[in-house]
Tab-separated table of C-alpha atoms in Angstrom:
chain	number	residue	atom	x	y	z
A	1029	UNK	CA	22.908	14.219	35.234
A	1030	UNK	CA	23.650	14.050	38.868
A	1031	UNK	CA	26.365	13.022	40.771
A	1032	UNK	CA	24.443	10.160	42.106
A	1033	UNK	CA	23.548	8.816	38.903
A	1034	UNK	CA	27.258	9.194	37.409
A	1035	UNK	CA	28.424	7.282	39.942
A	1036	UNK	CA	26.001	4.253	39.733
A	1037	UNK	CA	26.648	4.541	36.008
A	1038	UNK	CA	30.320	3.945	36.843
A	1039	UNK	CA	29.968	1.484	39.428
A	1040	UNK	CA	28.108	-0.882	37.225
A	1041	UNK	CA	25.035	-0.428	38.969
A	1042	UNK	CA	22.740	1.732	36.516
A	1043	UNK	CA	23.558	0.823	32.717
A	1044	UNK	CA	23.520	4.010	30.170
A	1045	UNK	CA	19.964	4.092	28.573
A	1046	UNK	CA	20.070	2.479	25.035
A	1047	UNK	CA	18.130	2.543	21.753
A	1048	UNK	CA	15.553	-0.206	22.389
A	1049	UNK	CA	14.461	-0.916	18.564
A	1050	UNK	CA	10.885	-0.874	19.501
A	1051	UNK	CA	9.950	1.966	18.154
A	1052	UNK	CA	8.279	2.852	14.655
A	1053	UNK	CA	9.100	5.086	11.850
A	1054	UNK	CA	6.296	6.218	9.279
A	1055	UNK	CA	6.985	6.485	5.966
A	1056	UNK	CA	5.698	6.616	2.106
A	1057	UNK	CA	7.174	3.251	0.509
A	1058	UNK	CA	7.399	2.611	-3.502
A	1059	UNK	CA	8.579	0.132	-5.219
A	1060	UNK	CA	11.768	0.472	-6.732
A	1061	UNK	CA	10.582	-0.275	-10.209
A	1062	UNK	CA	8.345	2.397	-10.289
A	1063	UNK	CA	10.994	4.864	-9.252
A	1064	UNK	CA	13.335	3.299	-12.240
A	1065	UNK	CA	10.114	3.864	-14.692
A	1066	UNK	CA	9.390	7.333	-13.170
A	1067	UNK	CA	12.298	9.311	-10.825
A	1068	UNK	CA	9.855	11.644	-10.422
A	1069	UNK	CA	8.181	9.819	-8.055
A	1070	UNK	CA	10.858	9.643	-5.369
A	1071	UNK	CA	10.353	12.520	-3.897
A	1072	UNK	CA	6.963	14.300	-3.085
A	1073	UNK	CA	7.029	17.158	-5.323
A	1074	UNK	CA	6.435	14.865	-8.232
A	1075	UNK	CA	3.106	13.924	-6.705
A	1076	UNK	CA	1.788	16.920	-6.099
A	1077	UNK	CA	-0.725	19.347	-7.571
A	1078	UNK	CA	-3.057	19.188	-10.701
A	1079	UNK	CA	-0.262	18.536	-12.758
A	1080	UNK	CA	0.323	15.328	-11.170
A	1081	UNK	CA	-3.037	14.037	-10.674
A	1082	UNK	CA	-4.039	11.807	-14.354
A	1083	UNK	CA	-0.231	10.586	-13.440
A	1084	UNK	CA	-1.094	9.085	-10.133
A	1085	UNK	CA	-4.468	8.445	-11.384
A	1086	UNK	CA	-2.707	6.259	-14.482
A	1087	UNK	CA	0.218	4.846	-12.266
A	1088	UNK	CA	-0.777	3.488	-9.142
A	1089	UNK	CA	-4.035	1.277	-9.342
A	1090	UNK	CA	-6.175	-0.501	-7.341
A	1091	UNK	CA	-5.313	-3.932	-5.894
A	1092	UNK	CA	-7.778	-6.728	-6.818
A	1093	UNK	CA	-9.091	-9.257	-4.287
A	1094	UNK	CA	-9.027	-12.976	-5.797
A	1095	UNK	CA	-13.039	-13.142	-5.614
A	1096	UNK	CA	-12.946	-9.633	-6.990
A	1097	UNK	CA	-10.911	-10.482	-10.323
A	1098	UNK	CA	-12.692	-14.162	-11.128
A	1099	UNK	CA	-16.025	-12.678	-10.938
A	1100	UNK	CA	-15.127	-9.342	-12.729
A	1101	UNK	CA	-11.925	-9.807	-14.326
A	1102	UNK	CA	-11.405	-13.338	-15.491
A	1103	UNK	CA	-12.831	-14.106	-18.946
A	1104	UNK	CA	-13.505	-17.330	-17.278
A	1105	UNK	CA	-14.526	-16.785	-13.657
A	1106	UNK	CA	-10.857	-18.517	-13.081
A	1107	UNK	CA	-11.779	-21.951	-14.173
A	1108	UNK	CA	-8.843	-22.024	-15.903
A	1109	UNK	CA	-5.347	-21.179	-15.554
A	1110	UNK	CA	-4.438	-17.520	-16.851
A	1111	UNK	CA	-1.098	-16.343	-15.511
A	1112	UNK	CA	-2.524	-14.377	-13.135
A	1113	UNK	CA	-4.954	-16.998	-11.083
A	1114	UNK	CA	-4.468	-20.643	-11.355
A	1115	UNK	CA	-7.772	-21.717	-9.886
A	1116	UNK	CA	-11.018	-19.792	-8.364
A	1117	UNK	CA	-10.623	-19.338	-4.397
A	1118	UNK	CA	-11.869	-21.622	-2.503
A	1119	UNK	CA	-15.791	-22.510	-2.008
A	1120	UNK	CA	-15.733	-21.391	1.598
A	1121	UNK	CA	-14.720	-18.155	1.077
A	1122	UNK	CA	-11.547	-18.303	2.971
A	1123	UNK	CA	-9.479	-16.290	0.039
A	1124	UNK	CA	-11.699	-14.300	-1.447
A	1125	UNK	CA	-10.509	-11.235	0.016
A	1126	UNK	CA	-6.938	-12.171	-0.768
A	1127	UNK	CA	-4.409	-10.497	-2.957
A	1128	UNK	CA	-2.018	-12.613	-3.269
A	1129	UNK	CA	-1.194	-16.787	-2.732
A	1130	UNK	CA	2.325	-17.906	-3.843
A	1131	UNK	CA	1.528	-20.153	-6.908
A	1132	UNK	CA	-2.427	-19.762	-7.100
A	1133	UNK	CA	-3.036	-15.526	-7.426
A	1134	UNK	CA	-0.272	-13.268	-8.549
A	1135	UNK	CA	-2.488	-10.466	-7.961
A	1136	UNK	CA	-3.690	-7.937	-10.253
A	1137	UNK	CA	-4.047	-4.515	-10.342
A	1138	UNK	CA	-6.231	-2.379	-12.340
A	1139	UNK	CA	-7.953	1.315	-13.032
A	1140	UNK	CA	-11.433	2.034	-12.153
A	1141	UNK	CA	-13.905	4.941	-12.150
A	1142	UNK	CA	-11.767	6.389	-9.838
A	1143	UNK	CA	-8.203	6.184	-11.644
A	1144	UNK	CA	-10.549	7.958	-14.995
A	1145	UNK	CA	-9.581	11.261	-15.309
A	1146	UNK	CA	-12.113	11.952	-18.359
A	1147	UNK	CA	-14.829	10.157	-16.251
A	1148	UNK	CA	-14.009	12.002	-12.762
A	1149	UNK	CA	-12.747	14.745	-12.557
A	1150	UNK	CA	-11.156	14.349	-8.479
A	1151	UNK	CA	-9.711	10.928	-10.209
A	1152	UNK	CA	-7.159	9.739	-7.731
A	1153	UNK	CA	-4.394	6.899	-7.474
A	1154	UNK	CA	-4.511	4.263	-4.746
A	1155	UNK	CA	-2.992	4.414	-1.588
A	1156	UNK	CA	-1.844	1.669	0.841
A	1157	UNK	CA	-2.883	2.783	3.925
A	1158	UNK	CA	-2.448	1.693	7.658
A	1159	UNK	CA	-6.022	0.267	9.163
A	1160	UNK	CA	-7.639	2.716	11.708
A	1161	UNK	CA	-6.318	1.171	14.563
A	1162	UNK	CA	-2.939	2.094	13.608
A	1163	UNK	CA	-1.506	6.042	13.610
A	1164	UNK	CA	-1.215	7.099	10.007
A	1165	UNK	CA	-0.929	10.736	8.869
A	1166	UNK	CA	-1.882	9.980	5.031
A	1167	UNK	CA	-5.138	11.499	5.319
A	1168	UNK	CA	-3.628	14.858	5.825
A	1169	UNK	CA	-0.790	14.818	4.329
A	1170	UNK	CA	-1.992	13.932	1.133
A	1171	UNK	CA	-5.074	16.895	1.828
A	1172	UNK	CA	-2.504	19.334	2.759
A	1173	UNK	CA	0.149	18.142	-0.164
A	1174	UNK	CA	-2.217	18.289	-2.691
A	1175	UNK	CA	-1.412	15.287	-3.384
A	1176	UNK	CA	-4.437	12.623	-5.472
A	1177	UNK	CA	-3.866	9.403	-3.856
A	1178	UNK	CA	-6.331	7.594	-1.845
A	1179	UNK	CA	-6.653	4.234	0.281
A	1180	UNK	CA	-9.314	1.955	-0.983
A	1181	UNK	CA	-9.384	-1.013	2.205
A	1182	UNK	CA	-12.287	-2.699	3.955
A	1183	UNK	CA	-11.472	-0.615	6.870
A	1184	UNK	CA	-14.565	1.741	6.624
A	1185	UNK	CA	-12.971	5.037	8.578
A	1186	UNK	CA	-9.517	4.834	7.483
A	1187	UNK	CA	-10.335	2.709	3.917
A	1188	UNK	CA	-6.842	1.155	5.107
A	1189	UNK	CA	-5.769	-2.448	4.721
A	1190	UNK	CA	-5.430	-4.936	7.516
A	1191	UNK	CA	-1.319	-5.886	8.005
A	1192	UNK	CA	-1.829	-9.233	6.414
A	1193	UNK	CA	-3.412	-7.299	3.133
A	1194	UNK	CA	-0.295	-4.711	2.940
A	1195	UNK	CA	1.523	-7.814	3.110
A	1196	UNK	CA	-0.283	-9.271	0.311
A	1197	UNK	CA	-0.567	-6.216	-2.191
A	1198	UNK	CA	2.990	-5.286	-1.834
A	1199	UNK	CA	3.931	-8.781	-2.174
A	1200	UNK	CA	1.436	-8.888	-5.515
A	1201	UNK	CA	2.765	-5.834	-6.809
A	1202	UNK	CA	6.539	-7.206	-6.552
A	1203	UNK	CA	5.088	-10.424	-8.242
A	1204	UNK	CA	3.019	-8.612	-11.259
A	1205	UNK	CA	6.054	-5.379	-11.123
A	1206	UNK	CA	2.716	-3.197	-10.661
A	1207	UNK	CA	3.510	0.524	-9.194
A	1208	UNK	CA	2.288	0.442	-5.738
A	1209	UNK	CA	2.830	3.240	-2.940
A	1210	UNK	CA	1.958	3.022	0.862
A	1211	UNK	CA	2.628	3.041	4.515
């Protein structure tokens, strides 16, 4: 620091540089229940390797779109209330893609051909991931980890999730107490 600038500082002129809060850190997030069911999964060693794989696999599974579970998952396309939709979204398609609405969809989560281990054998758990627009690292860090988690979104490079669906799918998973990891 220079003279110059020491003396402005002290003179009221210059104000010391602060912490602005704008920026970002980047982390793995899981909800706390699934720590309390599995302590294994707070840090990333108990993720990691072969070993781990049918865990994550079993554990963390996909998040279902509204549309998604009345057409698929619903023994009655959602025509009636079953504790986990109280009606079918609505006819112009606005919330199909959503994961959760306070008081209509809870959410639901469940395994596919890609969480079956005896079906696949690169069977993987799901992955919240940023959309591609944003910086995320999980791509690599799960290759280099060894790590069998993977982002299923709409996003077709990054297979993130838009902000407003992270919102929704961690806001499910605290609804339904599902095990849900992600950016």
């Amino acid at each position: 620091e220079n003279s110059e600038l020491r003396d402005a500082k002290n003179g009221g002129i210059v104000e010391q540089p602060t912490y602005t809060e704008l920026a970002g850190a980047q982390g793995w997030y899981i909800t706390k229940f699934s720590i309390e069911r599995d302590p294994s999964l707070a840090i990333y060693t108990g993720y990691q390797g072969l070993k781990n794989r049918q865990k994550l696999a079993e554990t963390f599974k996909r998040p279902t779109n509204w549309k998604t579970y009345c057409t698929y998952v619903s023994t009655n396309n959602c025509s009636i209330p079953d504790g986990v939709a109280n009606r079918a979204p609505l006819e112009d398609g606005s919330e199909d893609g959503r994961y959760f609405i306070e008081g209509s969809y809870t959410g639901h989560f469940r395994a596919t051909d890609k969480n079956n281990c005896t079906k696949n054998e690169k069977c993987t758990g799901h992955f919240v991931d940023y959309p591609c627009g944003w910086s995320s690292f999980f791509k690599a860090q799960s290759h280099h980890l060894g790590i069998a988690l993977e982002s299923d979104g709409n996003d077709g490079v990054s297979g993130g999730y838009t902000y407003s669906e992270m919102v929704q799918i961690w806001s499910a998973a605290n609804a339904t107490k599902s095990d849900v990891v992600g950016l």
